[in-house]
PDB file of C-alpha atoms in Angstrom:
ATOM      1  CA  UNK A1463      -8.980  25.400   6.315  1.00  0.00           C
ATOM      2  CA  UNK A1464      -6.484  22.567   6.749  1.00  0.00           C
ATOM      3  CA  UNK A1465      -4.513  21.335   3.773  1.00  0.00           C
ATOM      4  CA  UNK A1466      -5.979  18.168   2.289  1.00  0.00           C
ATOM      5  CA  UNK A1467      -3.208  15.956   3.668  1.00  0.00           C
ATOM      6  CA  UNK A1468      -4.006  17.192   7.211  1.00  0.00           C
ATOM      7  CA  UNK A1469      -7.707  16.355   7.077  1.00  0.00           C
ATOM      8  CA  UNK A1470      -8.330  14.972  10.582  1.00  0.00           C
ATOM      9  CA  UNK A1471     -12.118  15.032  10.883  1.00  0.00           C
ATOM     10  CA  UNK A1472     -12.432  11.282  11.365  1.00  0.00           C
ATOM     11  CA  UNK A1473      -9.802  11.326  14.108  1.00  0.00           C
ATOM     12  CA  UNK A1474     -11.357  14.214  16.000  1.00  0.00           C
ATOM     13  CA  UNK A1475     -14.653  12.342  16.011  1.00  0.00           C
ATOM     14  CA  UNK A1476     -12.918   9.369  17.623  1.00  0.00           C
ATOM     15  CA  UNK A1477     -14.566   6.986  15.174  1.00  0.00           C
ATOM     16  CA  UNK A1478     -11.576   6.247  12.957  1.00  0.00           C
ATOM     17  CA  UNK A1479     -10.286   2.698  13.423  1.00  0.00           C
ATOM     18  CA  UNK A1480      -7.394   2.686  10.961  1.00  0.00           C
ATOM     19  CA  UNK A1481      -4.960   5.193   9.519  1.00  0.00           C
ATOM     20  CA  UNK A1482      -6.098   6.872   6.310  1.00  0.00           C
ATOM     21  CA  UNK A1483      -3.737   7.793   3.459  1.00  0.00           C
ATOM     22  CA  UNK A1484      -4.825  11.441   3.534  1.00  0.00           C
ATOM     23  CA  UNK A1485      -3.315  11.835   7.003  1.00  0.00           C
ATOM     24  CA  UNK A1486      -0.145   9.882   6.380  1.00  0.00           C
ATOM     25  CA  UNK A1487       3.177  11.609   6.133  1.00  0.00           C
ATOM     26  CA  UNK A1488       4.954  11.802   2.828  1.00  0.00           C
ATOM     27  CA  UNK A1489       8.522  10.551   2.631  1.00  0.00           C
ATOM     28  CA  UNK A1490       9.700  14.129   2.144  1.00  0.00           C
ATOM     29  CA  UNK A1491       7.928  15.184   5.352  1.00  0.00           C
ATOM     30  CA  UNK A1492       9.468  12.303   7.277  1.00  0.00           C
ATOM     31  CA  UNK A1493      12.974  12.960   6.001  1.00  0.00           C
ATOM     32  CA  UNK A1494      12.728  16.660   6.803  1.00  0.00           C
ATOM     33  CA  UNK A1495      11.330  16.086  10.288  1.00  0.00           C
ATOM     34  CA  UNK A1496      13.753  13.380  11.383  1.00  0.00           C
ATOM     35  CA  UNK A1497      16.801  15.040   9.887  1.00  0.00           C
ATOM     36  CA  UNK A1498      16.064  18.083  12.034  1.00  0.00           C
ATOM     37  CA  UNK A1499      15.112  15.979  15.051  1.00  0.00           C
ATOM     38  CA  UNK A1500      18.113  13.627  15.028  1.00  0.00           C
ATOM     39  CA  UNK A1501      20.242  15.558  17.578  1.00  0.00           C
ATOM     40  CA  UNK A1502      17.371  15.601  20.084  1.00  0.00           C
ATOM     41  CA  UNK A1503      15.532  12.446  19.102  1.00  0.00           C
ATOM     42  CA  UNK A1504      16.638  10.414  22.107  1.00  0.00           C
ATOM     43  CA  UNK A1505      14.802  12.791  24.453  1.00  0.00           C
ATOM     44  CA  UNK A1506      11.596  10.915  23.627  1.00  0.00           C
ATOM     45  CA  UNK A1507      13.043   7.520  24.533  1.00  0.00           C
ATOM     46  CA  UNK A1508      11.650   7.790  28.053  1.00  0.00           C
ATOM     47  CA  UNK A1509       8.214   7.262  26.456  1.00  0.00           C
ATOM     48  CA  UNK A1510       9.389   4.276  24.403  1.00  0.00           C
ATOM     49  CA  UNK A1511      11.731   2.283  26.631  1.00  0.00           C
ATOM     50  CA  UNK A1512       9.067   0.014  28.078  1.00  0.00           C
ATOM     51  CA  UNK A1513       7.991  -1.020  24.576  1.00  0.00           C
ATOM     52  CA  UNK A1514      11.622  -1.503  23.536  1.00  0.00           C
ATOM     53  CA  UNK A1515      12.217  -3.766  26.532  1.00  0.00           C
ATOM     54  CA  UNK A1516       9.091  -5.731  25.605  1.00  0.00           C
ATOM     55  CA  UNK A1517      10.421  -6.190  22.074  1.00  0.00           C
ATOM     56  CA  UNK A1518      13.779  -7.338  23.440  1.00  0.00           C
ATOM     57  CA  UNK A1519      12.059  -9.907  25.640  1.00  0.00           C
ATOM     58  CA  UNK A1520      10.179 -11.297  22.642  1.00  0.00           C
ATOM     59  CA  UNK A1521      13.370 -11.432  20.579  1.00  0.00           C
ATOM     60  CA  UNK A1522      15.177 -13.529  23.199  1.00  0.00           C
ATOM     61  CA  UNK A1523      18.822 -14.641  22.932  1.00  0.00           C
ATOM     62  CA  UNK A1524      20.632 -13.378  19.841  1.00  0.00           C
ATOM     63  CA  UNK A1525      23.741 -15.571  19.862  1.00  0.00           C
ATOM     64  CA  UNK A1526      24.386 -17.033  16.418  1.00  0.00           C
ATOM     65  CA  UNK A1527      21.579 -15.053  14.802  1.00  0.00           C
ATOM     66  CA  UNK A1528      21.683 -12.448  12.025  1.00  0.00           C
ATOM     67  CA  UNK A1529      19.606  -9.383  12.896  1.00  0.00           C
ATOM     68  CA  UNK A1530      18.418  -6.598  10.589  1.00  0.00           C
ATOM     69  CA  UNK A1531      17.216  -3.348  12.203  1.00  0.00           C
ATOM     70  CA  UNK A1532      15.081  -1.500   9.631  1.00  0.00           C
ATOM     71  CA  UNK A1533      14.403   2.198  10.233  1.00  0.00           C
ATOM     72  CA  UNK A1534      16.917   1.886  13.039  1.00  0.00           C
ATOM     73  CA  UNK A1535      16.904   5.616  13.833  1.00  0.00           C
ATOM     74  CA  UNK A1536      19.428   6.265  16.595  1.00  0.00           C
ATOM     75  CA  UNK A1537      19.675   2.531  17.308  1.00  0.00           C
ATOM     76  CA  UNK A1538      17.611   2.420  20.504  1.00  0.00           C
ATOM     77  CA  UNK A1539      15.617  -0.696  19.608  1.00  0.00           C
ATOM     78  CA  UNK A1540      18.724  -2.538  18.432  1.00  0.00           C
ATOM     79  CA  UNK A1541      20.490  -1.530  21.644  1.00  0.00           C
ATOM     80  CA  UNK A1542      17.637  -2.905  23.756  1.00  0.00           C
ATOM     81  CA  UNK A1543      17.796  -6.227  21.893  1.00  0.00           C
ATOM     82  CA  UNK A1544      21.569  -6.557  22.320  1.00  0.00           C
ATOM     83  CA  UNK A1545      21.555  -5.590  25.988  1.00  0.00           C
ATOM     84  CA  UNK A1546      18.868  -8.174  26.679  1.00  0.00           C
ATOM     85  CA  UNK A1547      19.840 -10.968  24.304  1.00  0.00           C
ATOM     86  CA  UNK A1548      23.589 -10.573  23.904  1.00  0.00           C
ATOM     87  CA  UNK A1549      25.622  -9.941  20.771  1.00  0.00           C
ATOM     88  CA  UNK A1550      24.244 -11.465  17.566  1.00  0.00           C
ATOM     89  CA  UNK A1551      26.417 -13.041  14.889  1.00  0.00           C
ATOM     90  CA  UNK A1552      25.729  -9.959  12.774  1.00  0.00           C
ATOM     91  CA  UNK A1553      23.701  -6.781  13.187  1.00  0.00           C
ATOM     92  CA  UNK A1554      22.823  -4.701  10.120  1.00  0.00           C
ATOM     93  CA  UNK A1555      21.261  -1.309  10.885  1.00  0.00           C
ATOM     94  CA  UNK A1556      19.454   0.446   8.027  1.00  0.00           C
ATOM     95  CA  UNK A1557      17.980   3.946   7.900  1.00  0.00           C
ATOM     96  CA  UNK A1558      17.339   6.562   5.233  1.00  0.00           C
ATOM     97  CA  UNK A1559      19.044   9.385   7.102  1.00  0.00           C
ATOM     98  CA  UNK A1560      22.797   9.799   7.656  1.00  0.00           C
ATOM     99  CA  UNK A1561      22.172  11.876  10.795  1.00  0.00           C
ATOM    100  CA  UNK A1562      20.338   8.943  12.373  1.00  0.00           C
ATOM    101  CA  UNK A1563      22.887   6.381  11.214  1.00  0.00           C
ATOM    102  CA  UNK A1564      25.720   8.393  12.714  1.00  0.00           C
ATOM    103  CA  UNK A1565      24.055   8.190  16.124  1.00  0.00           C
ATOM    104  CA  UNK A1566      23.156   4.526  15.689  1.00  0.00           C
ATOM    105  CA  UNK A1567      26.756   3.621  14.923  1.00  0.00           C
ATOM    106  CA  UNK A1568      27.966   5.538  17.969  1.00  0.00           C
ATOM    107  CA  UNK A1569      25.405   3.787  20.185  1.00  0.00           C
ATOM    108  CA  UNK A1570      25.846   0.245  18.885  1.00  0.00           C
ATOM    109  CA  UNK A1571      29.579  -0.045  18.164  1.00  0.00           C
ATOM    110  CA  UNK A1572      30.635  -0.377  21.844  1.00  0.00           C
ATOM    111  CA  UNK A1573      28.156  -3.225  22.342  1.00  0.00           C
ATOM    112  CA  UNK A1574      29.433  -5.555  19.623  1.00  0.00           C
ATOM    113  CA  UNK A1575      32.707  -7.307  18.815  1.00  0.00           C
ATOM    114  CA  UNK A1576      34.581  -5.844  15.824  1.00  0.00           C
ATOM    115  CA  UNK A1577      33.159  -6.819  12.467  1.00  0.00           C
ATOM    116  CA  UNK A1578      29.648  -7.666  13.629  1.00  0.00           C
ATOM    117  CA  UNK A1579      28.009  -4.278  12.989  1.00  0.00           C
ATOM    118  CA  UNK A1580      27.148  -2.943   9.561  1.00  0.00           C
ATOM    119  CA  UNK A1581      25.424   0.437   9.202  1.00  0.00           C
ATOM    120  CA  UNK A1582      23.780   1.166   5.852  1.00  0.00           C
ATOM    121  CA  UNK A1583      21.709   3.887   4.289  1.00  0.00           C
ATOM    122  CA  UNK A1584      18.565   2.352   2.850  1.00  0.00           C
ATOM    123  CA  UNK A1585      14.795   2.508   2.489  1.00  0.00           C
ATOM    124  CA  UNK A1586      12.419   0.194   4.350  1.00  0.00           C
ATOM    125  CA  UNK A1587      10.370  -0.171   1.159  1.00  0.00           C
ATOM    126  CA  UNK A1588      13.383  -1.047  -0.997  1.00  0.00           C
ATOM    127  CA  UNK A1589      15.998  -2.756   1.126  1.00  0.00           C
ATOM    128  CA  UNK A1590      19.512  -3.059  -0.325  1.00  0.00           C
ATOM    129  CA  UNK A1591      19.834  -6.129  -2.522  1.00  0.00           C
ATOM    130  CA  UNK A1592      23.064  -7.434  -0.970  1.00  0.00           C
ATOM    131  CA  UNK A1593      21.889  -7.860   2.612  1.00  0.00           C
ATOM    132  CA  UNK A1594      21.521 -11.630   2.640  1.00  0.00           C
ATOM    133  CA  UNK A1595      19.002 -13.441   4.859  1.00  0.00           C
ATOM    134  CA  UNK A1596      18.195 -12.827   8.511  1.00  0.00           C
ATOM    135  CA  UNK A1597      16.865 -14.695  11.508  1.00  0.00           C
ATOM    136  CA  UNK A1598      15.239 -11.550  12.921  1.00  0.00           C
ATOM    137  CA  UNK A1599      14.109  -8.280  11.341  1.00  0.00           C
ATOM    138  CA  UNK A1600      12.931  -5.344  13.433  1.00  0.00           C
ATOM    139  CA  UNK A1601      10.992  -2.227  12.473  1.00  0.00           C
ATOM    140  CA  UNK A1602      10.970   0.465  15.139  1.00  0.00           C
ATOM    141  CA  UNK A1603       8.313   3.184  15.294  1.00  0.00           C
ATOM    142  CA  UNK A1604       7.936   3.444  11.521  1.00  0.00           C
ATOM    143  CA  UNK A1605       4.717   1.836  10.365  1.00  0.00           C
ATOM    144  CA  UNK A1606       2.278   4.289  11.976  1.00  0.00           C
ATOM    145  CA  UNK A1607       3.925   7.066   9.952  1.00  0.00           C
ATOM    146  CA  UNK A1608       3.136   5.442   6.601  1.00  0.00           C
ATOM    147  CA  UNK A1609      -0.007   4.970   4.520  1.00  0.00           C
ATOM    148  CA  UNK A1610      -1.409   1.460   5.088  1.00  0.00           C
ATOM    149  CA  UNK A1611      -0.251   0.115   1.719  1.00  0.00           C
ATOM    150  CA  UNK A1612       3.276   1.439   2.346  1.00  0.00           C
ATOM    151  CA  UNK A1613       3.280  -0.113   5.828  1.00  0.00           C
ATOM    152  CA  UNK A1614       2.339  -3.454   4.258  1.00  0.00           C
ATOM    153  CA  UNK A1615       5.126  -2.928   1.722  1.00  0.00           C
ATOM    154  CA  UNK A1616       7.682  -2.405   4.497  1.00  0.00           C
ATOM    155  CA  UNK A1617       6.504  -5.562   6.265  1.00  0.00           C
ATOM    156  CA  UNK A1618       6.639  -7.458   2.973  1.00  0.00           C
ATOM    157  CA  UNK A1619      10.235  -6.334   2.465  1.00  0.00           C
ATOM    158  CA  UNK A1620      11.051  -7.530   5.987  1.00  0.00           C
ATOM    159  CA  UNK A1621       9.458 -10.892   5.198  1.00  0.00           C
ATOM    160  CA  UNK A1622      11.419 -11.121   1.941  1.00  0.00           C
ATOM    161  CA  UNK A1623      14.798 -11.094   3.696  1.00  0.00           C
ATOM    162  CA  UNK A1624      13.870 -13.607   6.413  1.00  0.00           C
ATOM    163  CA  UNK A1625      15.417 -17.025   6.571  1.00  0.00           C
ATOM    164  CA  UNK A1626      12.983 -19.958   6.894  1.00  0.00           C
ATOM    165  CA  UNK A1627      11.807 -19.896  10.483  1.00  0.00           C
ATOM    166  CA  UNK A1628      12.783 -16.242  10.868  1.00  0.00           C
ATOM    167  CA  UNK A1629      10.724 -13.647  12.680  1.00  0.00           C
ATOM    168  CA  UNK A1630       9.776  -9.987  12.464  1.00  0.00           C
ATOM    169  CA  UNK A1631       9.322  -7.714  15.468  1.00  0.00           C
ATOM    170  CA  UNK A1632       7.583  -4.402  14.819  1.00  0.00           C
ATOM    171  CA  UNK A1633       7.092  -1.654  17.390  1.00  0.00           C
ATOM    172  CA  UNK A1634       4.667   1.135  16.574  1.00  0.00           C
ATOM    173  CA  UNK A1635       2.575   3.900  18.069  1.00  0.00           C
ATOM    174  CA  UNK A1636      -0.761   2.372  19.020  1.00  0.00           C
ATOM    175  CA  UNK A1637      -3.708   3.091  21.287  1.00  0.00           C
ATOM    176  CA  UNK A1638      -5.515   1.545  24.226  1.00  0.00           C
ATOM    177  CA  UNK A1639      -8.407  -0.791  23.616  1.00  0.00           C
ATOM    178  CA  UNK A1640     -11.972  -0.276  24.763  1.00  0.00           C
ATOM    179  CA  UNK A1641     -13.402   3.004  26.023  1.00  0.00           C
ATOM    180  CA  UNK A1642     -10.027   4.697  26.370  1.00  0.00           C
ATOM    181  CA  UNK A1643      -9.273   4.435  22.683  1.00  0.00           C
ATOM    182  CA  UNK A1644     -11.551   7.211  21.384  1.00  0.00           C
ATOM    183  CA  UNK A1645     -10.294   9.951  23.752  1.00  0.00           C
ATOM    184  CA  UNK A1646      -6.686   8.894  23.175  1.00  0.00           C
ATOM    185  CA  UNK A1647      -7.018   9.079  19.380  1.00  0.00           C
ATOM    186  CA  UNK A1648      -8.965  12.337  19.661  1.00  0.00           C
ATOM    187  CA  UNK A1649      -6.221  13.839  21.823  1.00  0.00           C
ATOM    188  CA  UNK A1650      -3.603  12.844  19.259  1.00  0.00           C
ATOM    189  CA  UNK A1651      -5.627  14.472  16.496  1.00  0.00           C
ATOM    190  CA  UNK A1652      -6.023  17.674  18.499  1.00  0.00           C
ATOM    191  CA  UNK A1653      -2.268  17.756  19.163  1.00  0.00           C
ATOM    192  CA  UNK A1654      -1.664  17.568  15.430  1.00  0.00           C
ATOM    193  CA  UNK A1655      -4.109  20.385  14.766  1.00  0.00           C
ATOM    194  CA  UNK A1656      -2.635  22.616  17.479  1.00  0.00           C
ATOM    195  CA  UNK A1657       0.920  22.104  16.267  1.00  0.00           C
ATOM    196  CA  UNK A1658       0.116  22.986  12.681  1.00  0.00           C
ATOM    197  CA  UNK A1659       0.901  19.513  11.414  1.00  0.00           C
ATOM    198  CA  UNK A1660       4.256  19.191  13.153  1.00  0.00           C
ATOM    199  CA  UNK A1661       2.947  15.975  14.710  1.00  0.00           C
ATOM    200  CA  UNK A1662       3.659  13.712  11.753  1.00  0.00           C
ATOM    201  CA  UNK A1663       1.820  10.607  10.630  1.00  0.00           C
ATOM    202  CA  UNK A1664      -1.687   9.236  10.518  1.00  0.00           C
ATOM    203  CA  UNK A1665      -1.927   8.874  14.280  1.00  0.00           C
ATOM    204  CA  UNK A1666      -1.876   5.708  16.378  1.00  0.00           C
ATOM    205  CA  UNK A1667      -2.447   2.443  14.539  1.00  0.00           C
ATOM    206  CA  UNK A1668      -5.391   0.377  15.680  1.00  0.00           C
ATOM    207  CA  UNK A1669      -3.689  -3.002  15.151  1.00  0.00           C
ATOM    208  CA  UNK A1670      -0.574  -4.147  13.311  1.00  0.00           C
ATOM    209  CA  UNK A1671      -1.652  -7.765  12.959  1.00  0.00           C
ATOM    210  CA  UNK A1672      -3.893  -7.313   9.880  1.00  0.00           C
ATOM    211  CA  UNK A1673      -1.140  -5.398   8.091  1.00  0.00           C
ATOM    212  CA  UNK A1674       1.345  -8.160   8.884  1.00  0.00           C
ATOM    213  CA  UNK A1675      -1.109 -10.729   7.560  1.00  0.00           C
ATOM    214  CA  UNK A1676      -1.457  -8.803   4.311  1.00  0.00           C
ATOM    215  CA  UNK A1677       2.342  -8.910   3.998  1.00  0.00           C
ATOM    216  CA  UNK A1678       2.310 -12.707   4.229  1.00  0.00           C
ATOM    217  CA  UNK A1679       3.578 -12.854   7.812  1.00  0.00           C
ATOM    218  CA  UNK A1680       1.935 -14.928  10.529  1.00  0.00           C
ATOM    219  CA  UNK A1681       1.273 -12.810  13.656  1.00  0.00           C
ATOM    220  CA  UNK A1682       2.243 -14.780  16.753  1.00  0.00           C
ATOM    221  CA  UNK A1683       2.302 -12.394  19.742  1.00  0.00           C
ATOM    222  CA  UNK A1684       0.882  -8.903  20.158  1.00  0.00           C
ATOM    223  CA  UNK A1685       1.469  -6.770  23.251  1.00  0.00           C
ATOM    224  CA  UNK A1686      -0.069  -3.366  23.975  1.00  0.00           C
ATOM    225  CA  UNK A1687       2.266  -1.269  26.088  1.00  0.00           C
ATOM    226  CA  UNK A1688       0.508   1.515  28.036  1.00  0.00           C
ATOM    227  CA  UNK A1689       1.804   4.974  28.759  1.00  0.00           C
ATOM    228  CA  UNK A1690       1.562   8.552  27.596  1.00  0.00           C
ATOM    229  CA  UNK A1691       2.719   7.164  24.243  1.00  0.00           C
ATOM    230  CA  UNK A1692       0.910   3.849  23.820  1.00  0.00           C
ATOM    231  CA  UNK A1693       2.741   1.266  21.748  1.00  0.00           C
ATOM    232  CA  UNK A1694       2.094  -2.096  20.174  1.00  0.00           C
ATOM    233  CA  UNK A1695       4.812  -4.730  19.878  1.00  0.00           C
ATOM    234  CA  UNK A1696       4.073  -7.426  17.324  1.00  0.00           C
ATOM    235  CA  UNK A1697       6.022 -10.647  16.830  1.00  0.00           C
ATOM    236  CA  UNK A1698       5.300 -12.368  13.508  1.00  0.00           C
ATOM    237  CA  UNK A1699       6.666 -15.514  11.906  1.00  0.00           C
ATOM    238  CA  UNK A1700       8.066 -15.869   8.407  1.00  0.00           C
ATOM    239  CA  UNK A1701       5.687 -16.756   5.579  1.00  0.00           C
ATOM    240  CA  UNK A1702       4.976 -20.437   5.229  1.00  0.00           C
ATOM    241  CA  UNK A1703       3.018 -23.170   6.974  1.00  0.00           C
ATOM    242  CA  UNK A1704       2.544 -22.998  10.703  1.00  0.00           C
ATOM    243  CA  UNK A1705       4.982 -25.050  12.813  1.00  0.00           C
ATOM    244  CA  UNK A1706       4.145 -28.758  12.647  1.00  0.00           C
ATOM    245  CA  UNK A1707       2.214 -28.402   9.381  1.00  0.00           C
ATOM    246  CA  UNK A1708       3.765 -30.217   6.425  1.00  0.00           C
TER     247      UNK A1708
END
């Protein structure tokens, strides 16, 4: 019998359309997994680079902008943004794990002029209070690992530190639409079962847009990126009236 937090019956059936809290990773599980995985984490980037490039394209030029990279990991998403859009006025990279931050600093420091990079230990659900406001906040491959309410909380924190007119870009594990979705989700569930739970998280998210809406953000662009590791890239605008609405 599987432990309660690994109950995957709805995923194996292929009928589940949203992550369920019972299958979500605890923070302790996430910290343990990614602390161990940090030295080898970048090996999986070959499955993520297309989605990271998509996110960078949506972000556009960064000159004069303040950027916050939440759950920055080894800094791969932030690197993609800088290589595509140029150096921002400031880049703050936040992660819970020192092992990840060490690699992020090493990756990002050569790309930015002195004084523009700040690397901080912090939690996506409780961002440090002294960060200031940002034109762009990114969340990279985090939200599918969290229970839905926690994912909304992370998006709400991102929205809280946005300047008026600011934007959030979130990249997450997702799934194809239509007939391909059920076998893809079922395969992910089977992988989790066969690895004894070492595949962490609730599985691929169906759609980030409703979670962003619950956080007060206004989803603007959503892109599904195909591959062995399907991803969704969501661009959302800061809370407030739509452009042109007074």
